[in-house]
């Protein structure tokens, strides 16, 4: 069975500071990993994804994440936070090639606040 | 943005009444999904469809049924709504052979 753990349901950073949102996964097969962002009263938008290949993945709005198999982690980072980054962020996992790739398992989310 | 609409966007209903939520897509994607979002739980899969008239259960399917008579429409029905079904419901779509799901704007359902 697969699962996702997001450490820290609330994270607060100052504008211009590093953003680090943590995600650890459990999967019995090589996973595909995703980060989604949800702005208030909106649906989810894909930030970035890892399927195969390069383990450092760059996404939209300056975010990136690194797949670390040895640590079963896929943490999301951004060097310098902007006020517009305030949102809820969800990590998700699905079995990779050969598995049920269409079933997403989500973490419980991390609400990011950016202080001026 | 993927062409996904959900209706209604907001609904308040009473316990015991039937409720149907609609998801409509203009992308002709094969897969469609219904999730519910609750604080502390993230998003959980209710049902999904892998083609017209082809559906299967997700993680939290009890109390819900779905139907898909056309590629573009996926309906979620609560036969007899309960207060525990108060939630925000999201529809998503994806194409065969791809791994990315695209989400609709959501429906906020309150069951009194």
CSV table of N, CA, C and O in Angstrom, one decimal, chain B residues 22-74:
chain,number,residue,atom,x,y,z
B,22,UNK,N,-22.5,17.3,-10.5
B,22,UNK,CA,-22.1,17.1,-11.9
B,22,UNK,C,-20.7,17.6,-12.2
B,22,UNK,O,-20.3,18.7,-11.7
B,23,UNK,N,-20.0,16.8,-12.9
B,23,UNK,CA,-18.7,17.2,-13.5
B,23,UNK,C,-18.8,17.1,-15.0
B,23,UNK,O,-19.2,16.1,-15.5
B,24,UNK,N,-18.4,18.2,-15.6
B,24,UNK,CA,-18.4,18.2,-17.1
B,24,UNK,C,-17.0,18.6,-17.6
B,24,UNK,O,-16.4,19.6,-17.1
B,25,UNK,N,-16.5,17.9,-18.6
B,25,UNK,CA,-15.2,18.2,-19.2
B,25,UNK,C,-15.4,18.4,-20.7
B,25,UNK,O,-16.2,17.8,-21.3
B,26,UNK,N,-14.5,19.2,-21.2
B,26,UNK,CA,-14.5,19.5,-22.7
B,26,UNK,C,-13.2,19.0,-23.3
B,26,UNK,O,-12.9,19.3,-24.4
B,27,UNK,N,-12.4,18.2,-22.5
B,27,UNK,CA,-11.1,17.7,-23.0
B,27,UNK,C,-11.1,16.3,-23.6
B,27,UNK,O,-10.1,15.8,-24.1
B,28,UNK,N,-12.2,15.6,-23.5
B,28,UNK,CA,-12.4,14.3,-24.1
B,28,UNK,C,-11.4,13.3,-23.4
B,28,UNK,O,-10.9,12.3,-24.0
B,29,UNK,N,-11.1,13.5,-22.1
B,29,UNK,CA,-10.2,12.6,-21.4
B,29,UNK,C,-10.9,11.4,-21.0
B,29,UNK,O,-12.1,11.5,-20.6
B,30,UNK,N,-10.2,10.3,-20.9
B,30,UNK,CA,-10.9,9.0,-20.6
B,30,UNK,C,-11.2,8.8,-19.2
B,30,UNK,O,-12.3,8.3,-18.8
B,31,UNK,N,-10.3,9.3,-18.3
B,31,UNK,CA,-10.5,9.0,-16.9
B,31,UNK,C,-11.1,10.2,-16.2
B,31,UNK,O,-10.7,11.4,-16.5
B,32,UNK,N,-12.0,10.0,-15.3
B,32,UNK,CA,-12.6,11.0,-14.4
B,32,UNK,C,-12.7,10.5,-13.0
B,32,UNK,O,-12.9,9.3,-12.8
B,33,UNK,N,-12.6,11.4,-12.1
B,33,UNK,CA,-12.5,11.1,-10.6
B,33,UNK,C,-13.3,12.0,-9.8
B,33,UNK,O,-13.5,13.2,-10.1
B,34,UNK,N,-13.8,11.5,-8.7
B,34,UNK,CA,-14.4,12.3,-7.7
B,34,UNK,C,-13.6,12.1,-6.4
B,34,UNK,O,-13.4,11.0,-5.9
B,35,UNK,N,-13.2,13.3,-5.8
B,35,UNK,CA,-12.5,13.3,-4.5
B,35,UNK,C,-13.4,14.1,-3.5
B,35,UNK,O,-14.1,15.0,-3.9
B,36,UNK,N,-13.2,13.9,-2.3
B,36,UNK,CA,-13.7,14.8,-1.2
B,36,UNK,C,-12.5,15.3,-0.4
B,36,UNK,O,-11.5,14.6,-0.2
B,37,UNK,N,-12.6,16.6,0.0
B,37,UNK,CA,-11.5,17.2,0.7
B,37,UNK,C,-12.0,17.6,2.1
B,37,UNK,O,-13.0,18.4,2.2
B,38,UNK,N,-11.4,17.2,3.1
B,38,UNK,CA,-11.7,17.5,4.5
B,38,UNK,C,-10.5,17.9,5.3
B,38,UNK,O,-9.4,17.3,5.1
B,39,UNK,N,-10.6,18.8,6.2
B,39,UNK,CA,-9.5,19.2,7.0
B,39,UNK,C,-8.8,18.0,7.7
B,39,UNK,O,-9.5,17.2,8.3
B,40,UNK,N,-7.5,18.0,7.6
B,40,UNK,CA,-6.8,16.9,8.3
B,40,UNK,C,-6.7,15.6,7.5
B,40,UNK,O,-6.1,14.6,7.9
B,41,UNK,N,-7.4,15.5,6.4
B,41,UNK,CA,-7.5,14.3,5.6
B,41,UNK,C,-6.9,14.5,4.1
B,41,UNK,O,-6.7,13.5,3.4
B,42,UNK,N,-6.7,15.7,3.7
B,42,UNK,CA,-6.3,15.9,2.4
B,42,UNK,C,-7.5,15.6,1.4
B,42,UNK,O,-8.6,15.8,1.8
B,43,UNK,N,-7.1,15.1,0.3
B,43,UNK,CA,-8.1,14.6,-0.7
B,43,UNK,C,-8.2,13.1,-0.7
B,43,UNK,O,-7.1,12.4,-0.7
B,44,UNK,N,-9.4,12.6,-0.7
B,44,UNK,CA,-9.6,11.1,-0.7
B,44,UNK,C,-10.5,10.7,-1.9
B,44,UNK,O,-11.5,11.4,-2.1
B,45,UNK,N,-10.1,9.7,-2.6
B,45,UNK,CA,-10.8,9.3,-3.8
B,45,UNK,C,-12.1,8.6,-3.4
B,45,UNK,O,-12.1,7.6,-2.6
B,46,UNK,N,-13.2,9.0,-4.0
B,46,UNK,CA,-14.5,8.4,-3.8
B,46,UNK,C,-14.8,7.3,-4.8
B,46,UNK,O,-15.0,6.2,-4.5
B,47,UNK,N,-14.9,7.7,-6.1
B,47,UNK,CA,-15.1,6.8,-7.2
B,47,UNK,C,-14.3,7.4,-8.4
B,47,UNK,O,-14.0,8.5,-8.4
B,48,UNK,N,-14.0,6.5,-9.3
B,48,UNK,CA,-13.4,7.0,-10.6
B,48,UNK,C,-14.0,6.2,-11.7
B,48,UNK,O,-14.7,5.2,-11.6
B,49,UNK,N,-13.8,6.7,-12.9
B,49,UNK,CA,-14.3,6.1,-14.2
B,49,UNK,C,-13.2,6.0,-15.2
B,49,UNK,O,-12.4,7.0,-15.3
B,50,UNK,N,-13.1,4.9,-15.8
B,50,UNK,CA,-12.1,4.7,-16.9
B,50,UNK,C,-12.7,4.6,-18.2
B,50,UNK,O,-12.1,4.1,-19.2
B,51,UNK,N,-13.9,5.0,-18.4
B,51,UNK,CA,-14.6,5.0,-19.6
B,51,UNK,C,-16.1,5.1,-19.4
B,51,UNK,O,-16.6,5.0,-18.3
B,52,UNK,N,-16.8,5.3,-20.5
B,52,UNK,CA,-18.3,5.4,-20.5
B,52,UNK,C,-18.8,4.1,-19.9
B,52,UNK,O,-18.5,3.0,-20.3
B,53,UNK,N,-19.6,4.2,-18.8
B,53,UNK,CA,-20.3,3.1,-18.1
B,53,UNK,C,-19.3,2.2,-17.3
B,53,UNK,O,-19.7,1.2,-16.7
B,54,UNK,N,-18.0,2.6,-17.3
B,54,UNK,CA,-17.0,1.9,-16.5
B,54,UNK,C,-16.6,2.7,-15.3
B,54,UNK,O,-15.9,3.7,-15.5
B,55,UNK,N,-16.9,2.2,-14.1
B,55,UNK,CA,-16.6,2.9,-12.9
B,55,UNK,C,-16.1,1.9,-11.9
B,55,UNK,O,-16.3,0.7,-12.0
B,56,UNK,N,-15.4,2.5,-10.9
B,56,UNK,CA,-14.9,1.6,-9.8
B,56,UNK,C,-14.8,2.5,-8.5
B,56,UNK,O,-14.8,3.7,-8.6
B,57,UNK,N,-14.7,1.7,-7.4
B,57,UNK,CA,-14.7,2.4,-6.1
B,57,UNK,C,-13.3,2.9,-5.7
B,57,UNK,O,-12.3,2.3,-6.1
B,58,UNK,N,-13.3,4.0,-5.0
B,58,UNK,CA,-12.1,4.5,-4.4
B,58,UNK,C,-12.1,4.2,-2.9
B,58,UNK,O,-12.7,3.2,-2.4
B,59,UNK,N,-11.3,5.0,-2.2
B,59,UNK,CA,-11.0,4.8,-0.8
B,59,UNK,C,-12.3,5.0,0.1
B,59,UNK,O,-12.4,4.3,1.1
B,60,UNK,N,-13.1,5.9,-0.2
B,60,UNK,CA,-14.2,6.3,0.6
B,60,UNK,C,-15.6,6.3,-0.1
B,60,UNK,O,-16.3,7.3,-0.2
B,61,UNK,N,-15.9,5.2,-0.7
B,61,UNK,CA,-17.1,5.1,-1.6
B,61,UNK,C,-18.4,4.9,-0.9
B,61,UNK,O,-19.5,5.0,-1.5
B,62,UNK,N,-18.4,4.4,0.4
B,62,UNK,CA,-19.7,4.2,1.1
B,62,UNK,C,-20.6,5.4,1.1
B,62,UNK,O,-20.2,6.5,1.5
B,63,UNK,N,-21.9,5.2,0.7
B,63,UNK,CA,-22.8,6.3,0.7
B,63,UNK,C,-22.9,7.1,-0.6
B,63,UNK,O,-23.6,8.0,-0.7
B,64,UNK,N,-22.0,6.7,-1.5
B,64,UNK,CA,-21.9,7.4,-2.8
B,64,UNK,C,-22.1,6.5,-4.0
B,64,UNK,O,-21.7,5.3,-3.9
B,65,UNK,N,-22.7,7.0,-5.0
B,65,UNK,CA,-22.8,6.2,-6.3
B,65,UNK,C,-22.4,7.2,-7.4
B,65,UNK,O,-22.5,8.4,-7.3
B,66,UNK,N,-22.0,6.6,-8.6
B,66,UNK,CA,-21.6,7.5,-9.7
B,66,UNK,C,-22.2,6.9,-11.0
B,66,UNK,O,-22.6,5.7,-11.0
B,67,UNK,N,-22.3,7.7,-12.0
B,67,UNK,CA,-22.7,7.3,-13.3
B,67,UNK,C,-22.0,8.1,-14.4
B,67,UNK,O,-21.7,9.3,-14.2
B,68,UNK,N,-21.7,7.4,-15.5
B,68,UNK,CA,-21.0,8.1,-16.6
B,68,UNK,C,-21.7,7.5,-17.9
B,68,UNK,O,-21.3,6.5,-18.4
B,69,UNK,N,-22.6,8.3,-18.4
B,69,UNK,CA,-23.3,7.8,-19.6
B,69,UNK,C,-22.7,8.5,-20.9
B,69,UNK,O,-22.9,8.0,-22.0
B,70,UNK,N,-21.9,9.5,-20.7
B,70,UNK,CA,-21.2,10.2,-21.8
B,70,UNK,C,-19.8,10.5,-21.4
B,70,UNK,O,-19.5,10.6,-20.2
B,71,UNK,N,-18.9,10.6,-22.3
B,71,UNK,CA,-17.5,10.8,-22.0
B,71,UNK,C,-17.3,12.1,-21.2
B,71,UNK,O,-16.5,12.1,-20.3
B,72,UNK,N,-18.1,13.1,-21.5
B,72,UNK,CA,-17.9,14.4,-20.9
B,72,UNK,C,-18.5,14.6,-19.5
B,72,UNK,O,-18.2,15.6,-18.8
B,73,UNK,N,-19.4,13.7,-19.1
B,73,UNK,CA,-20.1,14.0,-17.8
B,73,UNK,C,-19.9,12.8,-16.8
B,73,UNK,O,-20.0,11.6,-17.2
B,74,UNK,N,-19.7,13.2,-15.6
B,74,UNK,CA,-19.5,12.2,-14.5
B,74,UNK,C,-20.3,12.7,-13.3
B,74,UNK,O,-20.0,13.8,-12.8
